mmCIF file of C-alpha atoms and ligand atoms in Angstrom:
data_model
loop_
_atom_site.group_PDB
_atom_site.id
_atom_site.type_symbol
_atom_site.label_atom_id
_atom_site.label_comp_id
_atom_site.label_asym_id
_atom_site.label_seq_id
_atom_site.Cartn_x
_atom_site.Cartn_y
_atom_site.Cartn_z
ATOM 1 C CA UNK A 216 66.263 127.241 82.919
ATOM 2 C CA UNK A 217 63.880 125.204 85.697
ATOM 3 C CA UNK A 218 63.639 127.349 89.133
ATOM 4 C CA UNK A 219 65.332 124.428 90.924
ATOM 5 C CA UNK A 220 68.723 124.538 88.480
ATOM 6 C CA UNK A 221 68.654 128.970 88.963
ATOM 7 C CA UNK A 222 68.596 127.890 93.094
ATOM 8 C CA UNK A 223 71.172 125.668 92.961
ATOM 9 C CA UNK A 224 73.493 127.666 90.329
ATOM 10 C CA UNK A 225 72.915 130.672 93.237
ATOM 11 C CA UNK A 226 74.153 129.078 95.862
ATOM 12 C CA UNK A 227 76.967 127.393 93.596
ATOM 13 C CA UNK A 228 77.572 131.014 92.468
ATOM 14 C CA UNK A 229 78.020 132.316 96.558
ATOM 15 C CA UNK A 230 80.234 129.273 97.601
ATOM 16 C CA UNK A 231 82.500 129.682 94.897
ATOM 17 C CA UNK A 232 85.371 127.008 95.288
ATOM 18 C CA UNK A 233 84.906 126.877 98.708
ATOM 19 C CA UNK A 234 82.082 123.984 97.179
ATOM 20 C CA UNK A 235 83.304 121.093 95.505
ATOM 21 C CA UNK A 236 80.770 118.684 93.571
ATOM 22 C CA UNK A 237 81.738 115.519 92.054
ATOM 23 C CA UNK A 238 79.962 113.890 89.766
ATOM 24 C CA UNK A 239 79.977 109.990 88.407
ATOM 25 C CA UNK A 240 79.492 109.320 84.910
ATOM 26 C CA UNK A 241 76.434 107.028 85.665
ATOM 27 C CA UNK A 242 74.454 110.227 86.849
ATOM 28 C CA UNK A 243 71.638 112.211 85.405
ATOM 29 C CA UNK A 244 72.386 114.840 82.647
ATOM 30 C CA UNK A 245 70.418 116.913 84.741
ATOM 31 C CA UNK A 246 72.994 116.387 87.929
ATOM 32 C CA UNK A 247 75.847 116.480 86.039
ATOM 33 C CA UNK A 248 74.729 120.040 84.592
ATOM 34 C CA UNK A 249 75.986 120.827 88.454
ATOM 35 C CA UNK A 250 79.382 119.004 88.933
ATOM 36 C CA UNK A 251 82.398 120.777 88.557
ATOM 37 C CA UNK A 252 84.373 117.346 88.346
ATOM 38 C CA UNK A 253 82.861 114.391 86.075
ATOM 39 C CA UNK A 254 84.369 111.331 86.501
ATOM 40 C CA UNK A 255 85.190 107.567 86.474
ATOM 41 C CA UNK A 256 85.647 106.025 89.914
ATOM 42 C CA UNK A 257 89.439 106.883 90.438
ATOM 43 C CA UNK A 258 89.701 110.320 88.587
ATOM 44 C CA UNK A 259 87.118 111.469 91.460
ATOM 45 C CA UNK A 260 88.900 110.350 94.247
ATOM 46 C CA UNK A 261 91.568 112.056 92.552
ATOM 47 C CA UNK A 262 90.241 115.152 92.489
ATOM 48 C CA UNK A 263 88.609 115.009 96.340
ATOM 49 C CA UNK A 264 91.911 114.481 97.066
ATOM 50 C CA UNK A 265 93.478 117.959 95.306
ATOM 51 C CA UNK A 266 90.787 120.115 96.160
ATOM 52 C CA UNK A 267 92.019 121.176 99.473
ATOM 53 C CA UNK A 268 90.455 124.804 99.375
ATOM 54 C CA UNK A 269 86.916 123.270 98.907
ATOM 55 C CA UNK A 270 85.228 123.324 102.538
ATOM 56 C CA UNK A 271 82.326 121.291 101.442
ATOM 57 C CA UNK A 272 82.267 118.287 98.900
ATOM 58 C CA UNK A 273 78.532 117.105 97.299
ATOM 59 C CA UNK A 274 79.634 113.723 95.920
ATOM 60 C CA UNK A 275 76.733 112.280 92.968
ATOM 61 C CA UNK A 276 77.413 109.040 93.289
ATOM 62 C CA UNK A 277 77.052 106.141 95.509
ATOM 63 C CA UNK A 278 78.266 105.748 98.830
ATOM 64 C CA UNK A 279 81.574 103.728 97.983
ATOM 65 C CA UNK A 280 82.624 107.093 96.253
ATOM 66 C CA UNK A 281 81.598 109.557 98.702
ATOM 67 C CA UNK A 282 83.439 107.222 101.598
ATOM 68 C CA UNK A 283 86.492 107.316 99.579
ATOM 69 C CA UNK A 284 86.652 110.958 99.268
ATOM 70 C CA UNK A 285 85.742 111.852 103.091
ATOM 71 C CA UNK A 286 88.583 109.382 103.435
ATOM 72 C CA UNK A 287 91.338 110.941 101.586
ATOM 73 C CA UNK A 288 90.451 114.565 102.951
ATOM 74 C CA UNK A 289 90.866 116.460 105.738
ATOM 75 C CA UNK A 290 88.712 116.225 109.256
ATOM 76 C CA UNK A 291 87.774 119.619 108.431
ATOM 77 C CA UNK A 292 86.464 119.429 104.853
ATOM 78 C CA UNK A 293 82.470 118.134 105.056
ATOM 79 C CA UNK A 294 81.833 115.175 102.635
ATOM 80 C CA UNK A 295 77.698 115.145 101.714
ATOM 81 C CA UNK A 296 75.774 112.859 99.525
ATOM 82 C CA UNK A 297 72.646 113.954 98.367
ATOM 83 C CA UNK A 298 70.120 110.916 98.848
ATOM 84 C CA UNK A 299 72.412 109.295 101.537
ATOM 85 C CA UNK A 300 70.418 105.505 100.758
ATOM 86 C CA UNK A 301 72.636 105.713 97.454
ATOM 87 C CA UNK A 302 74.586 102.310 98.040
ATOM 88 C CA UNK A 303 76.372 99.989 95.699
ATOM 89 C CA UNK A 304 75.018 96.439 96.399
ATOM 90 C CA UNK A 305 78.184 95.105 95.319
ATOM 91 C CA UNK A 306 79.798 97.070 98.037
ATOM 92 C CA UNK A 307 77.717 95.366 100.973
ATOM 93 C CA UNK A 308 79.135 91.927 99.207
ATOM 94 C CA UNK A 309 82.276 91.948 101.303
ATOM 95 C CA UNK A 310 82.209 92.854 105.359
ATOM 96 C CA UNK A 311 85.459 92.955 107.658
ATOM 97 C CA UNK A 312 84.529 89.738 109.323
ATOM 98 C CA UNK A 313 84.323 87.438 106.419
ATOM 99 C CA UNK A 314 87.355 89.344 104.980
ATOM 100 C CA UNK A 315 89.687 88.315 108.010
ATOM 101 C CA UNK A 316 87.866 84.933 107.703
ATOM 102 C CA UNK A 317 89.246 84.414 104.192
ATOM 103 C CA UNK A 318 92.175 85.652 105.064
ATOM 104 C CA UNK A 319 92.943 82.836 107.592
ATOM 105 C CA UNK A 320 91.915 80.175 105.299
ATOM 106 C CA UNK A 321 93.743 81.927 102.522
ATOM 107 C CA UNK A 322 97.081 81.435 104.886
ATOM 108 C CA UNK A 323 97.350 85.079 104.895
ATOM 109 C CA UNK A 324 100.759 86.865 104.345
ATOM 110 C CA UNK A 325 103.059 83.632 105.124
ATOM 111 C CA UNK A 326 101.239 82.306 102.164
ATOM 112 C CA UNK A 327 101.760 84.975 99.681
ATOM 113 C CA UNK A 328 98.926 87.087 99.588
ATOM 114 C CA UNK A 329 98.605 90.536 99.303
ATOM 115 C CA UNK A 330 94.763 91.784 99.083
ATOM 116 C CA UNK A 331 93.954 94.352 96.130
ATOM 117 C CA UNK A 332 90.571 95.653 97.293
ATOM 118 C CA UNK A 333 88.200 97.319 94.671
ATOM 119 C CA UNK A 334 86.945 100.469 95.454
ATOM 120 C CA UNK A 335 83.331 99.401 95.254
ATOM 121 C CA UNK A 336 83.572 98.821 98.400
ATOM 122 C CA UNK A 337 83.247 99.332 102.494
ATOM 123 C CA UNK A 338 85.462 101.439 104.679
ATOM 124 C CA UNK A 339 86.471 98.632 106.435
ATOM 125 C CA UNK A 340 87.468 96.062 104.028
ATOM 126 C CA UNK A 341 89.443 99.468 103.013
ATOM 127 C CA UNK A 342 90.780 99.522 106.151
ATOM 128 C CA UNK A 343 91.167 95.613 106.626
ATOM 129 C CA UNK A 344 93.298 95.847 103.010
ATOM 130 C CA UNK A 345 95.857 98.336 104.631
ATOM 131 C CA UNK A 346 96.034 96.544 107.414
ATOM 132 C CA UNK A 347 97.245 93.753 105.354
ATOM 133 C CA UNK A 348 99.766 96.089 103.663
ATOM 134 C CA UNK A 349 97.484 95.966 100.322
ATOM 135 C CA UNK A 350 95.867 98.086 97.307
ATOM 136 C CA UNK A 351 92.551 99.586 96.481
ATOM 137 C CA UNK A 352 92.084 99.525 92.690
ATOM 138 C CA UNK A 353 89.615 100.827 90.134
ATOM 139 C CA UNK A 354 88.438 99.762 87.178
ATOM 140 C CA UNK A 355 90.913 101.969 85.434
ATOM 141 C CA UNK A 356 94.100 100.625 86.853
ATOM 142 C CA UNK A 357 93.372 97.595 88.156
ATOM 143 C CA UNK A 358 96.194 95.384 85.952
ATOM 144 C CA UNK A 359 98.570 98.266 87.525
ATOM 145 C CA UNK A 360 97.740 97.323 90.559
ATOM 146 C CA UNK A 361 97.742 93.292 90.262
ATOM 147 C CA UNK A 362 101.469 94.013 88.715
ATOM 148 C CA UNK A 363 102.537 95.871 91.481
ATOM 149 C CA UNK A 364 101.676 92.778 93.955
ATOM 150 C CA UNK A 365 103.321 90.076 91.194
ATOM 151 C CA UNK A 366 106.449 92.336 91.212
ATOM 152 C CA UNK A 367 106.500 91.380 94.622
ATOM 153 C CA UNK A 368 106.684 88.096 94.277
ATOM 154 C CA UNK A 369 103.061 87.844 95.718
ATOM 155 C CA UNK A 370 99.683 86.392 94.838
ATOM 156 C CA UNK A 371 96.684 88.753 94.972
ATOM 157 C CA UNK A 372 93.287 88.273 96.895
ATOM 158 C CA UNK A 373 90.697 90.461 95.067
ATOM 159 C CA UNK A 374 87.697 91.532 96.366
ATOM 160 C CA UNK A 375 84.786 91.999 96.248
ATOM 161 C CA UNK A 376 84.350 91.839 92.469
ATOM 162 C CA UNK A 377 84.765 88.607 91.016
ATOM 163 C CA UNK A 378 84.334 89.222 87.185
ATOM 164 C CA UNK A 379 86.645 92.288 87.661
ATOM 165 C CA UNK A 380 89.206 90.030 89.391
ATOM 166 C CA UNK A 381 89.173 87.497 86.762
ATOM 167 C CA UNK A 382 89.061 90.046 83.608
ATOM 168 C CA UNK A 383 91.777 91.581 85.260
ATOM 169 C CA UNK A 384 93.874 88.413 86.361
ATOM 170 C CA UNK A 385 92.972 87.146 82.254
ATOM 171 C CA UNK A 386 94.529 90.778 80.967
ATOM 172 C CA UNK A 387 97.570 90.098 82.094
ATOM 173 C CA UNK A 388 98.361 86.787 81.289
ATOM 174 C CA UNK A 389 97.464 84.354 84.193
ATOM 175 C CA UNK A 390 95.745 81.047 82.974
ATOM 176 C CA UNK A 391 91.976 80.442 84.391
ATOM 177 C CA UNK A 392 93.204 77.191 85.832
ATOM 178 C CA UNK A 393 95.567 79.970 88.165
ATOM 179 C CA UNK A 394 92.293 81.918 89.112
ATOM 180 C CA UNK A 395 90.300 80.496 92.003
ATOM 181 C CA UNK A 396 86.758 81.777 93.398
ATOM 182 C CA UNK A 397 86.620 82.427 97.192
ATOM 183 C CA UNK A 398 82.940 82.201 97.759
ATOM 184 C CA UNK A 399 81.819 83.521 101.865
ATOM 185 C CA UNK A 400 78.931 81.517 101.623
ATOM 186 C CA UNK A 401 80.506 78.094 101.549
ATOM 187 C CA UNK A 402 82.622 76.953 104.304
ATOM 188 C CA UNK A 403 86.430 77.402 104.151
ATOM 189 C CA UNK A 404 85.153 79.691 100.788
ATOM 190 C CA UNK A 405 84.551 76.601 98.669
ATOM 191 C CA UNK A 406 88.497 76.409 98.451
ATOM 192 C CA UNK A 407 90.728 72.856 98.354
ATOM 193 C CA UNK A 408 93.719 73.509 100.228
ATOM 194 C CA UNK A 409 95.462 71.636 97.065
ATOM 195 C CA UNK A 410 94.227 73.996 94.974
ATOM 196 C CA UNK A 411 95.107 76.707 96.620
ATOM 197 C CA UNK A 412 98.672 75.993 96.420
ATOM 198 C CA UNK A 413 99.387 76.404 92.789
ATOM 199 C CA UNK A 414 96.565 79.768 92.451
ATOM 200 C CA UNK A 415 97.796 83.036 91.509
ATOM 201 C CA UNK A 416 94.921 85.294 92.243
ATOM 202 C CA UNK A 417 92.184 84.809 94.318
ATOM 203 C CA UNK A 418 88.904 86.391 93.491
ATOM 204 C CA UNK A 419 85.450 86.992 95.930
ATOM 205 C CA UNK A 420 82.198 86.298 94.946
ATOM 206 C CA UNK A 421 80.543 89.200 94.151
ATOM 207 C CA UNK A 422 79.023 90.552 91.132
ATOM 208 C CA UNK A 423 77.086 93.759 90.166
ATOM 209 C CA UNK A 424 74.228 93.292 88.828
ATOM 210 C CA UNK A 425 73.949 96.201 86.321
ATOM 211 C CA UNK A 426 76.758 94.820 84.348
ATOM 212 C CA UNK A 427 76.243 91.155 84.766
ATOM 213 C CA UNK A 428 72.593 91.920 83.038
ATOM 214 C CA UNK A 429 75.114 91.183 79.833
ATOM 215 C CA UNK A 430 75.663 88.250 78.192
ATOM 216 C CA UNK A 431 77.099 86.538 74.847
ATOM 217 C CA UNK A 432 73.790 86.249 73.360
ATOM 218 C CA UNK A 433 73.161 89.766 73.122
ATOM 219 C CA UNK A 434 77.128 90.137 71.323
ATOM 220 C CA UNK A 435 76.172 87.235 68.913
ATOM 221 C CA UNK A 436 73.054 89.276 68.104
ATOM 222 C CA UNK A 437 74.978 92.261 67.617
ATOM 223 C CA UNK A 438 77.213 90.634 65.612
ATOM 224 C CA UNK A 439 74.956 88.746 63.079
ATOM 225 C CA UNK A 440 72.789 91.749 62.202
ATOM 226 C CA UNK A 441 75.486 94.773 62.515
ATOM 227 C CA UNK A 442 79.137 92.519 61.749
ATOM 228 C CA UNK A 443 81.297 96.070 61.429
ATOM 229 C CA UNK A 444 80.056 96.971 65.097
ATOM 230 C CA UNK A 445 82.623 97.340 67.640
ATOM 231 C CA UNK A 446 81.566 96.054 71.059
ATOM 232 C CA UNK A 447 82.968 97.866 74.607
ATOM 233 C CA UNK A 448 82.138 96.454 77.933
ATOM 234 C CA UNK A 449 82.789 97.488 81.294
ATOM 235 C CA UNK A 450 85.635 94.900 83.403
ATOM 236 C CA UNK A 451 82.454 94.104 85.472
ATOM 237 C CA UNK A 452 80.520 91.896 82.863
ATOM 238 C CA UNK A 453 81.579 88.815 82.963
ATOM 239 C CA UNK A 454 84.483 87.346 81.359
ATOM 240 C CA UNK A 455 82.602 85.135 78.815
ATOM 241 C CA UNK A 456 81.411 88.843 77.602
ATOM 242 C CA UNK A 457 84.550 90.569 77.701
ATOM 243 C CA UNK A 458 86.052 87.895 75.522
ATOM 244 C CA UNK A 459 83.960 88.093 73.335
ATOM 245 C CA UNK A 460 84.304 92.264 72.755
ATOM 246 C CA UNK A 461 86.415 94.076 70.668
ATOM 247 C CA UNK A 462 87.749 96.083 74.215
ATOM 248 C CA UNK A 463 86.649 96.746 77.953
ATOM 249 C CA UNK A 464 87.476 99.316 80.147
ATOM 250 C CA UNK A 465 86.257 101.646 82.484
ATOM 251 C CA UNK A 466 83.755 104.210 82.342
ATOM 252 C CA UNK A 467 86.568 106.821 81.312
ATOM 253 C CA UNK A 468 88.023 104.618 79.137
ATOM 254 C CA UNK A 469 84.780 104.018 77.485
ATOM 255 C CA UNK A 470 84.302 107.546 76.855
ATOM 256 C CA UNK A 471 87.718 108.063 75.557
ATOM 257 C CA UNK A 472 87.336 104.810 73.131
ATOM 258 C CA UNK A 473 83.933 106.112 72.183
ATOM 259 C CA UNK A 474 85.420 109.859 71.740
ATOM 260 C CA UNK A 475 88.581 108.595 69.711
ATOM 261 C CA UNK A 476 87.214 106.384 67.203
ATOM 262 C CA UNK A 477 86.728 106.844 63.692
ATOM 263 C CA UNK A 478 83.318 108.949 62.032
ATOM 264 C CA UNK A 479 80.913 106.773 60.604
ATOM 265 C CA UNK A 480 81.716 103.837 63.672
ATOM 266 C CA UNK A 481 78.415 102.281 65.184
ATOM 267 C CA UNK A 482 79.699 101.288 68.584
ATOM 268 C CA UNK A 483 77.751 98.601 71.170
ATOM 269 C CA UNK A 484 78.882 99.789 74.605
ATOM 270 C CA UNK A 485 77.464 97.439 77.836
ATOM 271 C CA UNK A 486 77.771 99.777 81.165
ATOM 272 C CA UNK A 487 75.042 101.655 82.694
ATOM 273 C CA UNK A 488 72.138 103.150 80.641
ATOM 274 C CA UNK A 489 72.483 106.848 81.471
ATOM 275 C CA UNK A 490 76.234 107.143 80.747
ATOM 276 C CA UNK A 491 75.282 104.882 77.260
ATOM 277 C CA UNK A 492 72.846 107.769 76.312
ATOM 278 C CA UNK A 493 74.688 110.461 77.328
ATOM 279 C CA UNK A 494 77.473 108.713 75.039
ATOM 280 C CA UNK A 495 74.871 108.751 72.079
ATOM 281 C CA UNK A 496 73.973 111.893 72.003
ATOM 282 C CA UNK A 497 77.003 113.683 72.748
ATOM 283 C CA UNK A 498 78.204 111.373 69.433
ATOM 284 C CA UNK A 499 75.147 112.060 67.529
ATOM 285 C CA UNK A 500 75.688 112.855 63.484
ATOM 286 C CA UNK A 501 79.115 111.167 64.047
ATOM 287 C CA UNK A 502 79.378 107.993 65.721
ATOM 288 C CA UNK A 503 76.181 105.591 66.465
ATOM 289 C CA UNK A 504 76.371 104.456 70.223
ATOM 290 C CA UNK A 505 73.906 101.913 71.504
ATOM 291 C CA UNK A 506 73.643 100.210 74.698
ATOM 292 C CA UNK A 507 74.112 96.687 74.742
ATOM 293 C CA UNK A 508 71.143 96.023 76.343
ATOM 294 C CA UNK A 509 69.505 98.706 78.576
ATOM 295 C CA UNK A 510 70.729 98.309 82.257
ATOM 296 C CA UNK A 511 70.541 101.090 84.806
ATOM 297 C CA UNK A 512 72.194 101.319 88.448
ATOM 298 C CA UNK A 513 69.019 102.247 90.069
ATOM 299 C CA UNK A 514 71.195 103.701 93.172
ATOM 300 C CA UNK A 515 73.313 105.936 90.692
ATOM 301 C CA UNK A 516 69.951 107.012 89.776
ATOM 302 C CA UNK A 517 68.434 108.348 93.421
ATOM 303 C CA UNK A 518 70.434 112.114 92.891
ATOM 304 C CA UNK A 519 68.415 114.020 91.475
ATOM 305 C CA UNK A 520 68.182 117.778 90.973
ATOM 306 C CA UNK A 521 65.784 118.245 93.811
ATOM 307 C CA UNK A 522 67.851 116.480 96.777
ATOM 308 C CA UNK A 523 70.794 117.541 95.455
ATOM 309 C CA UNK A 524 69.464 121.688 95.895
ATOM 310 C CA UNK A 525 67.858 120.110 99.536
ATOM 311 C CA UNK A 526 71.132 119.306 100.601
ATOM 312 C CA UNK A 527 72.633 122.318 99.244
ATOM 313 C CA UNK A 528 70.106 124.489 100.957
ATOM 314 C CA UNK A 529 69.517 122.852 104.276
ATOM 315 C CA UNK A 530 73.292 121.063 104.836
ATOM 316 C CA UNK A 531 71.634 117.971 106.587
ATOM 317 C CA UNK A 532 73.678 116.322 109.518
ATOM 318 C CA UNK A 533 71.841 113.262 107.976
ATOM 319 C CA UNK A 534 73.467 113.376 104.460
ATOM 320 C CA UNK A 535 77.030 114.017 105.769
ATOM 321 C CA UNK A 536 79.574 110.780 105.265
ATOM 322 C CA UNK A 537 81.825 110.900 108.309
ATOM 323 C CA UNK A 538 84.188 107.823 108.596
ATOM 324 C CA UNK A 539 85.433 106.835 112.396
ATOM 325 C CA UNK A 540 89.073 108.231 112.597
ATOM 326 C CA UNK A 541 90.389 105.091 113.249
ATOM 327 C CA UNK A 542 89.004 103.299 110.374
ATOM 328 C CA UNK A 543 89.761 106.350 107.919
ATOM 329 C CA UNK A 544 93.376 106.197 108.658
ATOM 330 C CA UNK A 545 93.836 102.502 107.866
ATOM 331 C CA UNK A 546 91.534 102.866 104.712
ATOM 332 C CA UNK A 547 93.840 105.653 103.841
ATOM 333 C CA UNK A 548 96.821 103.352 103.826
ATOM 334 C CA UNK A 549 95.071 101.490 101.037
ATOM 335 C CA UNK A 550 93.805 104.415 99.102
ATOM 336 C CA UNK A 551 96.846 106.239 99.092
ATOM 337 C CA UNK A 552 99.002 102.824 97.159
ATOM 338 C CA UNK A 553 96.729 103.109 94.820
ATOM 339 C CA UNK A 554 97.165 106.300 94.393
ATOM 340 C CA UNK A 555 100.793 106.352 94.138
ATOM 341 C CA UNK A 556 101.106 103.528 91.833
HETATM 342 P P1 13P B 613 84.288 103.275 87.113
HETATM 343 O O1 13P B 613 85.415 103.248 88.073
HETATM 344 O O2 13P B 613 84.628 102.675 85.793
HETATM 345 O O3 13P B 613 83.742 104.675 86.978
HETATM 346 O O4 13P B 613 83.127 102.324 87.649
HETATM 347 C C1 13P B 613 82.460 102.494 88.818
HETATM 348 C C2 13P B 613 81.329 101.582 88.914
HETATM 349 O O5 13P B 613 80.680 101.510 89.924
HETATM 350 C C3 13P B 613 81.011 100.750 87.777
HETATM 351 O O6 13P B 613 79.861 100.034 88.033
HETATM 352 FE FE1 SF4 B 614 77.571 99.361 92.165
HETATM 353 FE FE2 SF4 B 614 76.999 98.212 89.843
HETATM 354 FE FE3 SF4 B 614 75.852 100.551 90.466
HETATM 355 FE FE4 SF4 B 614 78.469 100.400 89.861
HETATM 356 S S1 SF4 B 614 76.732 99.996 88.508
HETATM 357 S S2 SF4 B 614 77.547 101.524 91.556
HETATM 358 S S3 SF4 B 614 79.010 98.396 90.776
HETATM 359 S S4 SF4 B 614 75.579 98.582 91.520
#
């Protein structure tokens, strides 16, 4: 054992559960050696939801995350990141501005609309979405969400993901002709008012770019050399690649799929490179796991074992995520339909 892992097992060892640290499934092996919750994006809100007792939360993630859980718990419990320059690029897609923009061109609620906001992103296009009487959604229960708005008799905005929107929008049954793209930097979003009347779901332009790094060549390769492979993808590539797999889901999901298929399976999975190779070698001698292609989330990537015993040690001001009351409580609105549904 490194001198860095004994320090920060001590101190784990004197908080007790009075310390709380979540860790993503994109994160180092070396991290997640640390966490005492591993987890896709919802099952970590989830749990920084339950843990009431813990006093202070280290979230390894990105900022999205760590937002989400200072949101859903108390003023008193202290939510820390460890390299607080950990963002999600997809998350800065969407601000509050343009989202009330859209809105207005969208015809807001007299027109139908209900927005279903993906985590991955801001606390206040969280807080704009309650507002609005919307969702959040994950990756993992995304088509939950999109029925819960249909059963309404509504139409769903989605942001900020488009590729999630549209796999999403696709899994359930609504024709691509019913699927429009709301792009922010065109005027009125690039939308015809005709159009508009007939959509079901409209979806923002934004994209990751870890998981849009995939395309249909690299299945059709796949394919031709290794036909008995079994393809998984994560709802963020985009739809011409989820089509073309044998299943998508989210990171959980992934593992689970991964975890429950049969010996002897070689299995092509296209999400972030860490997670992919932790995959492999926990299947090693049983299942072959490859990535699709090798595509890491460079800010999943900035925790590391060092900051993460700095901020363990020293409690920066600097690293704490504190969202304005005001904003919280809306963003809680959305958060907590979610996690009801
Ligand atoms: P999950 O919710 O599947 O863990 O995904 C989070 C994410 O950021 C994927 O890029
Ligand atoms: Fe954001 Fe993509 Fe990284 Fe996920 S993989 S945190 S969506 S940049």
């Amino acid at each position: 054992m490194n001198k860095i892992t004994e320090e920060i097992d001590a101190i784990r060892g004197k908080w007790g559960n009075k310390l709380l640290i979540l860790g993503h499934h994109y994160q180092r092996d070396s991290v997640l050696a640390h966490a005492d919750e591993i987890g896709d994006s919802l099952e970590l809100a989830r749990k920084a939801a339950e843990h009431s007792e813990a006093e202070r939360i280290v979230f390894c993630g990105v900022r999205f995350m760590a937002e989400s859980a200072d949101i859903l718990t108390s003023r008193e419990q202290r939510v820390f990141m460890p390299d607080i320059g950990a963002g999600c690029p997809m998350a800065r897609m969407a601000d509050m501005p343009a989202m009330r923009k859209a809105w207005a061109v969208l015809g807001g609620a007299d027109a139908g609309w209900l927005p279903v906001v993906y985590v991955n992103s801001s606390a206040n296009v969280k807080a704009c979405c309650g507002e609005f009487g919307g969702s959040c959604c994950t990756s993992s229960n995304a088509t939950r969400v999109f029925e819960w708005v249909f059963s309404q008799g509504k139409r769903v905005f989605c942001l900020p993901d488009e590729h999630l929107g549209v796999n999403t929008a696709h899994d359930i049954g609504i024709a691509d002709e019913q699927i429009i793209i709301y792009d922010p930097s065109k005027p009125f979003g690039g939308v015809h008012p005709e159009t508009l009347k007939s959509a079901r779901v409209v979806v923002w332009k934004g994209f990751c770019l870890v998981h849009t790094a995939f395309t249909t060549q690299q299945i059709a390769q796949v394919r031709s050399v290794i036909p008995q492979a079994k393809i998984i993808v994560h709802p963020e590539a985009p739809k011409s690649v989820v089509r073309l797999s044998d299943a998508h889901g989210s990171t959980s999901q992934i593992r689970k799929y991964v975890e429950s298929s049969p010996d002897g399976s070689v299995i092509f999975v296209g999400t972030e490179l860490n997670f992919v190779q932790r995959l492999a070698k926990n299947q090693a001698g049983r299942v072959m796991v490859k990535a699709l292609s090798q595509s890491v989330c460079a800010n999943m990537s900035k925790t590391n074992e060092q900051n993460l015993l700095s901020v363990l040690s020293d409690w920066p001001d600097a690293n704490v995520v504190n969202i304005a009351k005001s904003v919280a409580e809306m963003a809680h609105k959305s958060l907590d339909a979610m996690l009801k549904l």
